PDB file of C-alpha atoms and ligand atoms in Angstrom:
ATOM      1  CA  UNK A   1      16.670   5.165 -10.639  1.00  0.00           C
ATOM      2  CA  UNK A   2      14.684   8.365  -9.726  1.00  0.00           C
ATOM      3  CA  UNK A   3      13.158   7.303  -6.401  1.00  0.00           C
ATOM      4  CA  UNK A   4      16.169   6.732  -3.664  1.00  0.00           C
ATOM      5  CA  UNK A   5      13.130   3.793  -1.702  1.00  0.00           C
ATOM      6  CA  UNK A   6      14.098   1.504  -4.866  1.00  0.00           C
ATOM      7  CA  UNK A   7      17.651   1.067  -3.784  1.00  0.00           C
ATOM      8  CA  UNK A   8      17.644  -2.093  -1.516  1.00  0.00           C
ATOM      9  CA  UNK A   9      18.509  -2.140   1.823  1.00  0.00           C
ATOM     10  CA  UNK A  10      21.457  -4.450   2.294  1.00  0.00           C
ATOM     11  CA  UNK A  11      21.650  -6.341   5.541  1.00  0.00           C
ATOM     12  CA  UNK A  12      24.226  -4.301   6.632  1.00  0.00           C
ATOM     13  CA  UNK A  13      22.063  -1.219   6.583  1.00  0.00           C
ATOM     14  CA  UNK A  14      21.023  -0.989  10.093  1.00  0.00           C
ATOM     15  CA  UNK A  15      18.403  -3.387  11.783  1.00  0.00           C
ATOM     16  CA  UNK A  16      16.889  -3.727   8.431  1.00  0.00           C
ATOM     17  CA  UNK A  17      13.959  -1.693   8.442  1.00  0.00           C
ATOM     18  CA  UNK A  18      11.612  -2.096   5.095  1.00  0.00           C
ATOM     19  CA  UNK A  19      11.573   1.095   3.352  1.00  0.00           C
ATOM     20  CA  UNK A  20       8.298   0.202   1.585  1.00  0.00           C
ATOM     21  CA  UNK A  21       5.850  -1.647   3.284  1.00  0.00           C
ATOM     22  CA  UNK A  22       2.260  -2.476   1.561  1.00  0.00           C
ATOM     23  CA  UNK A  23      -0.706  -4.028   3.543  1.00  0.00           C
ATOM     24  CA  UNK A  24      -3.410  -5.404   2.285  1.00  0.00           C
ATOM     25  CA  UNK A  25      -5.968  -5.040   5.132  1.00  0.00           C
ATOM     26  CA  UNK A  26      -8.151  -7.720   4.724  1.00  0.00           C
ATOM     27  CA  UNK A  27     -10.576  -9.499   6.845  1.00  0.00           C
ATOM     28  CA  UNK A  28     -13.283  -6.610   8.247  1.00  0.00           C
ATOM     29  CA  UNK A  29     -16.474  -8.656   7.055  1.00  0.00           C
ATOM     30  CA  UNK A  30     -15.401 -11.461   8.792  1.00  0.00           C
ATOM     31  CA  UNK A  31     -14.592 -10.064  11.747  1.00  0.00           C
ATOM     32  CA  UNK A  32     -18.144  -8.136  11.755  1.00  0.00           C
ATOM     33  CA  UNK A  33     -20.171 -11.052  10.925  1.00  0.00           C
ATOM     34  CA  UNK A  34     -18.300 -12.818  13.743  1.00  0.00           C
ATOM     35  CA  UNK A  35     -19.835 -10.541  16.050  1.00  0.00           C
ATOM     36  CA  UNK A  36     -23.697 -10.701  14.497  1.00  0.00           C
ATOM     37  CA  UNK A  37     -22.548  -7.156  13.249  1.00  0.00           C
ATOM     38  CA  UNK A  38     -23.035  -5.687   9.819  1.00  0.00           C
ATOM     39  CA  UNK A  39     -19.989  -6.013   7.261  1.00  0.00           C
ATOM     40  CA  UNK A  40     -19.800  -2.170   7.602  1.00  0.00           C
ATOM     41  CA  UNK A  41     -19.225  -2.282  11.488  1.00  0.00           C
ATOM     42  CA  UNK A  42     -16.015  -4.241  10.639  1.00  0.00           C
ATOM     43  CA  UNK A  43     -15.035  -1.196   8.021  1.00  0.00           C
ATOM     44  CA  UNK A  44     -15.471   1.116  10.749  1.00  0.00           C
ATOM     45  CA  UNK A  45     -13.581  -0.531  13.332  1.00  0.00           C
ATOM     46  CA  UNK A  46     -11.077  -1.298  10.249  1.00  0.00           C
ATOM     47  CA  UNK A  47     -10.012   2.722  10.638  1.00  0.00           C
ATOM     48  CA  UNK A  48      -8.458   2.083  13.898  1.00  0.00           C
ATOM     49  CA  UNK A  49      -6.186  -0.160  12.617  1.00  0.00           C
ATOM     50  CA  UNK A  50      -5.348   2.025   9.544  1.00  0.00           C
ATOM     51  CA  UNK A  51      -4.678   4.612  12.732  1.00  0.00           C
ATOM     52  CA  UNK A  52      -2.303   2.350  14.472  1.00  0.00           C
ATOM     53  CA  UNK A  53       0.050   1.057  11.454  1.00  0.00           C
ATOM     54  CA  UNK A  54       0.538   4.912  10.629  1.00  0.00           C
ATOM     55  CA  UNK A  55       1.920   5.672  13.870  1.00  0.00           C
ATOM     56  CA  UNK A  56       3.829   1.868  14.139  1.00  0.00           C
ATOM     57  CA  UNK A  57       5.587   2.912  10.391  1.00  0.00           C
ATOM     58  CA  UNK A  58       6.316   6.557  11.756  1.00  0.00           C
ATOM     59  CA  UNK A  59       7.631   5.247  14.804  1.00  0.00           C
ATOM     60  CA  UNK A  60       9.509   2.417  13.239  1.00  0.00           C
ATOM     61  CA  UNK A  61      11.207   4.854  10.347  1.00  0.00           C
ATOM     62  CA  UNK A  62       9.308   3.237   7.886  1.00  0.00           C
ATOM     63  CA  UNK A  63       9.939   5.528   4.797  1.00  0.00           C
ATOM     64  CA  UNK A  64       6.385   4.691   2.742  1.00  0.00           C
ATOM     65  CA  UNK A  65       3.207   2.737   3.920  1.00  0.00           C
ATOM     66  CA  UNK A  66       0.899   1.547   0.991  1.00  0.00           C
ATOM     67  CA  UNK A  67      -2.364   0.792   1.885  1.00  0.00           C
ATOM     68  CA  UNK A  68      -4.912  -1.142  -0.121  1.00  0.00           C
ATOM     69  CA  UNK A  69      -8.197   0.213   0.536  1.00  0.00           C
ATOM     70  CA  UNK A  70     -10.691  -0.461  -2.269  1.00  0.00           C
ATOM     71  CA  UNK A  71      -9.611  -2.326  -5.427  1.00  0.00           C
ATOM     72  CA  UNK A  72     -10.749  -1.983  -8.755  1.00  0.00           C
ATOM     73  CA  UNK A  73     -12.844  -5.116  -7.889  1.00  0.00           C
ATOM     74  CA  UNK A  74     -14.888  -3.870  -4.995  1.00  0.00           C
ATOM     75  CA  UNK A  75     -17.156  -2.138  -6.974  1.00  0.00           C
ATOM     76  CA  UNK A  76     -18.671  -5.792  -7.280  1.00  0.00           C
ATOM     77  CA  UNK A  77     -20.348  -6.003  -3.903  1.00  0.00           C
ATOM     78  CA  UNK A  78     -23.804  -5.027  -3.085  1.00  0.00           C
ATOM     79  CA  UNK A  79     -24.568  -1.132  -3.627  1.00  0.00           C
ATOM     80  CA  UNK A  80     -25.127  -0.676   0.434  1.00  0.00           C
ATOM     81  CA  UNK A  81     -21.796  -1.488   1.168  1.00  0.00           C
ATOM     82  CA  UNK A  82     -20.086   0.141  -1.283  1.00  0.00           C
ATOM     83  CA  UNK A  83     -21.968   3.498  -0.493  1.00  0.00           C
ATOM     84  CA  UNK A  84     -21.152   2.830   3.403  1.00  0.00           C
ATOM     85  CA  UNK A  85     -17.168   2.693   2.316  1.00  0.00           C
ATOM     86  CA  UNK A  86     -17.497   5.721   0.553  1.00  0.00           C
ATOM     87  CA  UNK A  87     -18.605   7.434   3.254  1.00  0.00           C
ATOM     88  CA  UNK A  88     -16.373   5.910   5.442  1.00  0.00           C
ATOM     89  CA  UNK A  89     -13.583   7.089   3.275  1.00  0.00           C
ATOM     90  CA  UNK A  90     -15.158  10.514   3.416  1.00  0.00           C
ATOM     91  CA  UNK A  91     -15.870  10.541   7.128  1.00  0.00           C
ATOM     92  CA  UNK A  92     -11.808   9.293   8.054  1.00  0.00           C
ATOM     93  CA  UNK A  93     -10.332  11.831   5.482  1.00  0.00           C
ATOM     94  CA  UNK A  94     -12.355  14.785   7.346  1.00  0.00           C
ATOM     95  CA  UNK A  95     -11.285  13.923  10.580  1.00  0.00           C
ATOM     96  CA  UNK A  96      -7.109  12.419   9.847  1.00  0.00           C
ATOM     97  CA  UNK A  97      -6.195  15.478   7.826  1.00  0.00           C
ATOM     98  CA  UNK A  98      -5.192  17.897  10.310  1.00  0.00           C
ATOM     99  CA  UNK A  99      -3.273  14.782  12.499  1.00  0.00           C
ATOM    100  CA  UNK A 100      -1.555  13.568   9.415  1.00  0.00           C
ATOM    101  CA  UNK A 101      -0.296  17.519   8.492  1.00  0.00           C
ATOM    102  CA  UNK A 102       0.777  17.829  12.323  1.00  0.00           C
ATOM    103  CA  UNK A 103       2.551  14.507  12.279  1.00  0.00           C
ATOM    104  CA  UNK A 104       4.790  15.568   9.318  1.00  0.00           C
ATOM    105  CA  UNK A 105       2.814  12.687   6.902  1.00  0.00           C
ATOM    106  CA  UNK A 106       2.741  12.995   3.204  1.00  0.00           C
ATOM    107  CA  UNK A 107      -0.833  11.877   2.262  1.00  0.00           C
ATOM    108  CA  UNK A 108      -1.488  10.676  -1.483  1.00  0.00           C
ATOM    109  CA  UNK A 109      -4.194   8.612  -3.247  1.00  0.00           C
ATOM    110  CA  UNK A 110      -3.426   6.163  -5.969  1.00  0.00           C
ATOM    111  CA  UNK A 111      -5.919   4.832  -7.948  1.00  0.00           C
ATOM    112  CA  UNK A 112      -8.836   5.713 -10.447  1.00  0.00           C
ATOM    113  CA  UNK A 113     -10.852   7.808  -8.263  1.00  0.00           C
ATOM    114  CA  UNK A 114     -12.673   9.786 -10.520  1.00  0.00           C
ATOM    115  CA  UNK A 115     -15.596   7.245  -9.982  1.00  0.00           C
ATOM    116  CA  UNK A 116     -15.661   8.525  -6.210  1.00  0.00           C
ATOM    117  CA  UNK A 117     -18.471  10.848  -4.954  1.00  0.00           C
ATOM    118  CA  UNK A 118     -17.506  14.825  -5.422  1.00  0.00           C
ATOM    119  CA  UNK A 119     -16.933  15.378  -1.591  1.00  0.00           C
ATOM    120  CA  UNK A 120     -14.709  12.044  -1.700  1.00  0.00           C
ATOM    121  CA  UNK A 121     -12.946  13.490  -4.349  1.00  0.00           C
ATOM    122  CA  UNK A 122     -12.565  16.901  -2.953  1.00  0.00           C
ATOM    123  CA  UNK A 123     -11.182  15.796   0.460  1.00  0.00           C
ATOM    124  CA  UNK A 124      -8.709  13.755  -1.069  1.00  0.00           C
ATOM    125  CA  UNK A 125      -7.710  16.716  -3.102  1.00  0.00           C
ATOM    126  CA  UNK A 126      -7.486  18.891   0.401  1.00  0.00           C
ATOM    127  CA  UNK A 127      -5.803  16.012   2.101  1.00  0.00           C
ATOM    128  CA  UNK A 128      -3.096  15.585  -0.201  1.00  0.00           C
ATOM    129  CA  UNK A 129      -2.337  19.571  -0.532  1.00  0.00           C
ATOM    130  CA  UNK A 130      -2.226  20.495   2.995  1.00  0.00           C
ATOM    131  CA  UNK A 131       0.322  17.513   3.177  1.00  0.00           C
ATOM    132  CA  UNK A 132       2.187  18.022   0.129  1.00  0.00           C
ATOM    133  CA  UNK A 133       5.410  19.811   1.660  1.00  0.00           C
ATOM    134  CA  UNK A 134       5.696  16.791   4.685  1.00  0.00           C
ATOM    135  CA  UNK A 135       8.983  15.465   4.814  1.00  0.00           C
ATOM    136  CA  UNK A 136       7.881  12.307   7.104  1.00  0.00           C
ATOM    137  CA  UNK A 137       6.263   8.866   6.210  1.00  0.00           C
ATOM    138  CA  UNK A 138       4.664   8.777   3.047  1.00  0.00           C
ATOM    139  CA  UNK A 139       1.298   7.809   3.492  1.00  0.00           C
ATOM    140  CA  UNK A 140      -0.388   6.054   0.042  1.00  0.00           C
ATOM    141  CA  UNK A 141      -3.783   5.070   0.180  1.00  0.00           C
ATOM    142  CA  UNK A 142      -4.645   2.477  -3.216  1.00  0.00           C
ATOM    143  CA  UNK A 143      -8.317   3.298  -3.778  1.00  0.00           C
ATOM    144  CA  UNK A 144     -10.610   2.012  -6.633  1.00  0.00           C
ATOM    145  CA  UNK A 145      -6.619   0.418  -7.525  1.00  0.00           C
ATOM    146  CA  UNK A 146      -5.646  -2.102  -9.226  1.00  0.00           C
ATOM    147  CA  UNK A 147      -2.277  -3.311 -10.315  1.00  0.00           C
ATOM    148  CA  UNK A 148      -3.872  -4.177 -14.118  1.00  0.00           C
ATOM    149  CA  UNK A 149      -5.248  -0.877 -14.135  1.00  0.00           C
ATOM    150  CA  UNK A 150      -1.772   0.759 -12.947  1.00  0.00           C
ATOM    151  CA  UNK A 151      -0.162  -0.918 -15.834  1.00  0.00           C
ATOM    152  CA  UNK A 152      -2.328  -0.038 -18.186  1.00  0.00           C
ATOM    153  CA  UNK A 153      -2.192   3.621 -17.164  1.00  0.00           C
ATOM    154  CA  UNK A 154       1.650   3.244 -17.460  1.00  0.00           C
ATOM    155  CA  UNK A 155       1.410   1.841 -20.819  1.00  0.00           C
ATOM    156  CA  UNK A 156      -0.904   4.484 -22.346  1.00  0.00           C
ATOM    157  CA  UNK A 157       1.348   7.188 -20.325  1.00  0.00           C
ATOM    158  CA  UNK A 158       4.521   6.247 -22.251  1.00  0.00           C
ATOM    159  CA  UNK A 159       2.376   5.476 -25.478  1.00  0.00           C
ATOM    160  CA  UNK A 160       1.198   9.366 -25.727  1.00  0.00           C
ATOM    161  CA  UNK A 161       5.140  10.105 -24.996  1.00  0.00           C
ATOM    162  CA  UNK A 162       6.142   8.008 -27.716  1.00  0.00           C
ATOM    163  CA  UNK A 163       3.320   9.484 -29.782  1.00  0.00           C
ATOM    164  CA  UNK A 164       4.553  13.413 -29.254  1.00  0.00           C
ATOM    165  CA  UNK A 165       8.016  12.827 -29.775  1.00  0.00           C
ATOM    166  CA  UNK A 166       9.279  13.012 -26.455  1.00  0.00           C
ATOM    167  CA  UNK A 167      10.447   9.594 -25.971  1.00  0.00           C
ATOM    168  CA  UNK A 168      11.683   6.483 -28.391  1.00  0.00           C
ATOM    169  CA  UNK A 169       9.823   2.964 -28.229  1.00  0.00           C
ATOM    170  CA  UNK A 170      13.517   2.075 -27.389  1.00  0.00           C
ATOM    171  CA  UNK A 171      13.621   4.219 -24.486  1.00  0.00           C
ATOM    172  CA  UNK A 172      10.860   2.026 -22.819  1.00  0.00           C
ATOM    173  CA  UNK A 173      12.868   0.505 -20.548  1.00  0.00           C
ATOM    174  CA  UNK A 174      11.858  -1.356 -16.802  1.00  0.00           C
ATOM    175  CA  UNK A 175      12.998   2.126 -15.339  1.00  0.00           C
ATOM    176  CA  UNK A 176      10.882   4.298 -17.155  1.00  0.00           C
ATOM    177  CA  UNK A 177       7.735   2.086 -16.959  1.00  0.00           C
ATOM    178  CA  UNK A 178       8.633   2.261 -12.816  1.00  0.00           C
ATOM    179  CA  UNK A 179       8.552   5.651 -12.897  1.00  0.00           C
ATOM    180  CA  UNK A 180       5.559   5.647 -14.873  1.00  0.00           C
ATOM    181  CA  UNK A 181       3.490   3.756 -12.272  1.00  0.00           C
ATOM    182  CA  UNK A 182       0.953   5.468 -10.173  1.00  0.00           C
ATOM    183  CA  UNK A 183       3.389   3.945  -7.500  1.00  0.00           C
ATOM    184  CA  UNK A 184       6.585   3.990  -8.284  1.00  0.00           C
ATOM    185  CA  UNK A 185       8.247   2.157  -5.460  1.00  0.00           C
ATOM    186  CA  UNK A 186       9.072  -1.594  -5.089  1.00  0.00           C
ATOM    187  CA  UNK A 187       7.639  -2.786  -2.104  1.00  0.00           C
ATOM    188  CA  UNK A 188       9.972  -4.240   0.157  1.00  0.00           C
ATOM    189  CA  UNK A 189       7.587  -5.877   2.326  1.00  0.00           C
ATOM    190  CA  UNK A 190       4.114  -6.885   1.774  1.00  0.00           C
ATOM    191  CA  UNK A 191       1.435  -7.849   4.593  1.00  0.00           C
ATOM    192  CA  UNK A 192      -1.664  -9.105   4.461  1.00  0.00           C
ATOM    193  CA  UNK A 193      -3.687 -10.034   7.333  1.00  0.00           C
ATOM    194  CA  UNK A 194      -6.911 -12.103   6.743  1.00  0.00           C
ATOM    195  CA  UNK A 195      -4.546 -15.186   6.199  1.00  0.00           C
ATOM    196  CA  UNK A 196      -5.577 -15.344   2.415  1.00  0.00           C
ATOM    197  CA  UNK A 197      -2.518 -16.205  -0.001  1.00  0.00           C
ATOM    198  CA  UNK A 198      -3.004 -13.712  -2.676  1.00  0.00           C
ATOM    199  CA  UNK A 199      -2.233 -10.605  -4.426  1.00  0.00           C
ATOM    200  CA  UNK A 200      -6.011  -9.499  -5.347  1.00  0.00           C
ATOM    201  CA  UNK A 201      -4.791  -7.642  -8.038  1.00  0.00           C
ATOM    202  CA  UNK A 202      -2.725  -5.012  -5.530  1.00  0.00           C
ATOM    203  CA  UNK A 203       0.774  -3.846  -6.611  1.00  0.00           C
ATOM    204  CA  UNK A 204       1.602  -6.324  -9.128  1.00  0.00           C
ATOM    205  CA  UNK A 205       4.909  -4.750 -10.781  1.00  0.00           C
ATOM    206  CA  UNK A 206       5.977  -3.208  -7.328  1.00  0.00           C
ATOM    207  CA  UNK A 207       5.922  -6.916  -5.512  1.00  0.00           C
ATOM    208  CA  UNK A 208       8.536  -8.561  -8.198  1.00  0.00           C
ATOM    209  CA  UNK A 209      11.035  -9.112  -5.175  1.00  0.00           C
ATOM    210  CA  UNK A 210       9.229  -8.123  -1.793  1.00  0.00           C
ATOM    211  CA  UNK A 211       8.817 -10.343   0.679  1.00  0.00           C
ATOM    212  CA  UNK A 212       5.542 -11.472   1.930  1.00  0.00           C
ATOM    213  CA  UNK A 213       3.819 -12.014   5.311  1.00  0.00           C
ATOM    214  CA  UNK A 214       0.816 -13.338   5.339  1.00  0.00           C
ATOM    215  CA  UNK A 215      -0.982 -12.901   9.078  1.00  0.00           C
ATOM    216  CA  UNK A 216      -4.598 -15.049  10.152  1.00  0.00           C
ATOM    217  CA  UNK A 217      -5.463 -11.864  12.402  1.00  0.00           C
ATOM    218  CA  UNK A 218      -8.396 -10.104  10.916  1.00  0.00           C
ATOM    219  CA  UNK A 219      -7.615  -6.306   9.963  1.00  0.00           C
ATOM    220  CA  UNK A 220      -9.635  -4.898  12.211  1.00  0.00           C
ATOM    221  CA  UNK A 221      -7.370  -6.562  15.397  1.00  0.00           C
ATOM    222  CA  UNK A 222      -4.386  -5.443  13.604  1.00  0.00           C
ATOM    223  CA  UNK A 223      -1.684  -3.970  16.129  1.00  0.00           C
ATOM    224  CA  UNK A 224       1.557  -2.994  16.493  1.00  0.00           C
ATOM    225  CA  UNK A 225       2.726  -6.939  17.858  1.00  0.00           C
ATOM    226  CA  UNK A 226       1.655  -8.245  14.636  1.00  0.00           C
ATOM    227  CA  UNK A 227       3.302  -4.846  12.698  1.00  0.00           C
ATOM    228  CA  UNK A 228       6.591  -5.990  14.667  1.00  0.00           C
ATOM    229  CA  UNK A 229       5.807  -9.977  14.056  1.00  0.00           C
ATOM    230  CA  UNK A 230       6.138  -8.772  10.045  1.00  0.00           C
ATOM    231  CA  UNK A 231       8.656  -6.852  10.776  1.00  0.00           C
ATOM    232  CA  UNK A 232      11.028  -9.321  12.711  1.00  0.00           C
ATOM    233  CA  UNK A 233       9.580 -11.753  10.203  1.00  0.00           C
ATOM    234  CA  UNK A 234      11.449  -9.295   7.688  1.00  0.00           C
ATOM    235  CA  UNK A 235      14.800  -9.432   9.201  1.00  0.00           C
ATOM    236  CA  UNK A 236      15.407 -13.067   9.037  1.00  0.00           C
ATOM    237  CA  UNK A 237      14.864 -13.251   5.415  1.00  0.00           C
ATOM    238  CA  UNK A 238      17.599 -13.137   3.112  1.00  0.00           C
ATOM    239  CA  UNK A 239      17.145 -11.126   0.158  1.00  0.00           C
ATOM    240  CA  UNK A 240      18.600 -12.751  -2.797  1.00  0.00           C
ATOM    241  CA  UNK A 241      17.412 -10.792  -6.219  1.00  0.00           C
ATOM    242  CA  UNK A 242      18.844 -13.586  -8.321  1.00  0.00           C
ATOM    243  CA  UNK A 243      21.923 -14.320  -6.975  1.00  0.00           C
ATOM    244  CA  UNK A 244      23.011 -17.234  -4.979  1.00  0.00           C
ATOM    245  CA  UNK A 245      23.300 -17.180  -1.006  1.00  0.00           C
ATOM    246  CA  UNK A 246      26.924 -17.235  -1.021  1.00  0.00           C
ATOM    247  CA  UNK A 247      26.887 -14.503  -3.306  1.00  0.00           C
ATOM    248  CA  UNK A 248      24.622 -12.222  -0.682  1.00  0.00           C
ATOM    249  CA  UNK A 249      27.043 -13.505   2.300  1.00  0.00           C
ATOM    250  CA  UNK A 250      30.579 -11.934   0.353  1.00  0.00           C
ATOM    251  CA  UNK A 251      28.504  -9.288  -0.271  1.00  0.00           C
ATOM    252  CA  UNK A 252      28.145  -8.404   3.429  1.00  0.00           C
ATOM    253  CA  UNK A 253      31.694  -9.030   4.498  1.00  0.00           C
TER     254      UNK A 253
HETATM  255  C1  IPE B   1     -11.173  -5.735   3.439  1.00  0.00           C
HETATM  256  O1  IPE B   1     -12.030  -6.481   4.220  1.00  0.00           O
HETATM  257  C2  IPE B   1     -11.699  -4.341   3.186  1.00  0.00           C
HETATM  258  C3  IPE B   1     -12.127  -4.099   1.811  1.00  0.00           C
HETATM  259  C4  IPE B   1     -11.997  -4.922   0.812  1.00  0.00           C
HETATM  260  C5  IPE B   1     -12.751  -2.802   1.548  1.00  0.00           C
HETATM  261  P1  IPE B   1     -13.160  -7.383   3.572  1.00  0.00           P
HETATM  262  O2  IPE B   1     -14.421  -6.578   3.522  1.00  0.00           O
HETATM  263  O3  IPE B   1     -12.723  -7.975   2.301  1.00  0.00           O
HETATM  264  O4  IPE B   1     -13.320  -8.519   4.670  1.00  0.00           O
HETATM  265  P2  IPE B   1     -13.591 -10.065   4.428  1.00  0.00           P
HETATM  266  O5  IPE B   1     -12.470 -10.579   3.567  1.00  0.00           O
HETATM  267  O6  IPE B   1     -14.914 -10.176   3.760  1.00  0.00           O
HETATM  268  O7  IPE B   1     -13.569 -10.649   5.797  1.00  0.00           O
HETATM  269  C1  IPE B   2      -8.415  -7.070  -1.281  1.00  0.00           C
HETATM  270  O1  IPE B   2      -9.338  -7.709  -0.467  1.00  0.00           O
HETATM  271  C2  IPE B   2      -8.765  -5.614  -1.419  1.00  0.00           C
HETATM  272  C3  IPE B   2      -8.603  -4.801  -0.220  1.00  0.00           C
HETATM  273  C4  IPE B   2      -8.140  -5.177   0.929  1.00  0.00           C
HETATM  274  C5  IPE B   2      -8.970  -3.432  -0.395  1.00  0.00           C
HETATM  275  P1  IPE B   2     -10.584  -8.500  -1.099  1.00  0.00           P
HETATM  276  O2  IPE B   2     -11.341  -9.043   0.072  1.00  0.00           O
HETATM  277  O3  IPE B   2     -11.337  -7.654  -2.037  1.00  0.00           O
HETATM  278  O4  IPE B   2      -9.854  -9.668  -1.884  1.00  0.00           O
HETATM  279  P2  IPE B   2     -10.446 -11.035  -2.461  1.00  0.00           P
HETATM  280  O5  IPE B   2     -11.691 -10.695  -3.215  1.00  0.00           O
HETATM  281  O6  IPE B   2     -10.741 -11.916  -1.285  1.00  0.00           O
HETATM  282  O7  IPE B   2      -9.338 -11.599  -3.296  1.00  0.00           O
HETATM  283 MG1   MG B   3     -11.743  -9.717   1.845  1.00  0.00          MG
END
């Protein structure tokens, strides 16, 4: 496979650190509205938290941190909200660029963004090209994403291939419709605070084997003890992909 973060990591690989981790960082309206603030307030103090898992998944040796931060879907709520993300977005892009280029970071957007306002669209543009030669974490941000839509793209990607000549309908294999993902990476580990048990249409392809942890704490109180809680939460699991346990415990003698 292309990308060396979809070779597992046996449990013999060090302290078993998730290559891939995604979060889906739910919970900011409720945590507002808990304080008799607007859903917005929760957004903003949301950004914090995005702050402190970048520097927990650098620290840690996380390889790639996917974060879901608007989905297809969320065009759905009411129009003042919506416009208060987007310049959220705007506002957090302006002032992270310059620590995420001096922190080594590789900064990249997936998702259909060309719905996004023209300064949205341009900082992400600037974010992602004064980042582009970082060798560090690798910083994905899902925005207007959804897995559906990801698939979809993929589809009509390797259709157009097919159609030019470049490729065979035989060559469509599950490698080439990974790599054909706007994120090509399984996700080894998957968090989602808000304590809701669903994907909400994130990474649906990436998640086929990663393990989940599902946390009550509202994104917004999100810190490194409950980055570590997923992460310890992480080690004890044994990561079958198929086979039986005894199979996984020869494997590691
Ligand atoms: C997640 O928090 C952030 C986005 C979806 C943009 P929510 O806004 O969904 O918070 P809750 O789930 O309503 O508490
Ligand atoms: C998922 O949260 C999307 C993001 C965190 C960006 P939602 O709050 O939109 O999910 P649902 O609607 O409760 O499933
Ligand atoms: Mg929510």
């Amino acid at each position: 496979m292309s990308n060396d973060l979809n070779t597992p990591i046996c449990p013999e690989d060090g302290d078993r650190v998730p290559a891939h981790v995604a979060i889906i960082m739910d919970g900011n309206g409720r945590w507002a509205q808990k304080r008799g603030q607007i859903r917005l307030a929760g957004h903003r103090a949301g950004v914090r938290s995005v702050r402190r898992a970048i520097e927990f998944a650098g620290r840690h040796g996380i390889r790639q941190l996917t974060l879901f931060a608007f989905s297809s879907e969320n065009w759905k709520r009411p129009e003042t909200e919506v416009s208060g993300l987007m310049e959220l977005f705007s506002w957090a892009l302006s002032n992270e660029t310059k620590h995420l280029a001096d922190n080594n970071i590789r900064f990249r957007v997936v998702g259909d963004t060309s719905r996004f306002p023209e300064n949205v669209q341009t900082a992400i543009s600037e974010a992602e090209r004064v980042t582009s030669g970082n060798t560090g974490l690798r910083l994905v941000i899902a925005a207007n994403y959804g897995g559906r839509w990801d698939i979809a793209r993929a589809v009509q990607l390797l259709l157009r291939r097919v159609q030019a000549g470049e490729i065979s309908v035989a060559d469509v294999d599950e490698d080439l419709v990974t790599a054909s993902l706007a994120v090509a990476e399984d996700v080894d580990l998957l968090i989602r605070t808000g304590g809701e048990r669903r994907i909400s249409n994130f990474l649906l392809w990436q998640l086929a084997y990663s393990e989940i942890y599902i946390s009550d704490v509202l994104w917004p109180d999100f810190d490194s003890s409950v980055f570590q809680a997923a992460l310890d939460y992480y080690r004890g699991r044994e990561r079958r992909f198929g086979r039986t346990s005894e199979q996984v415990q020869e494997r590691m003698l």
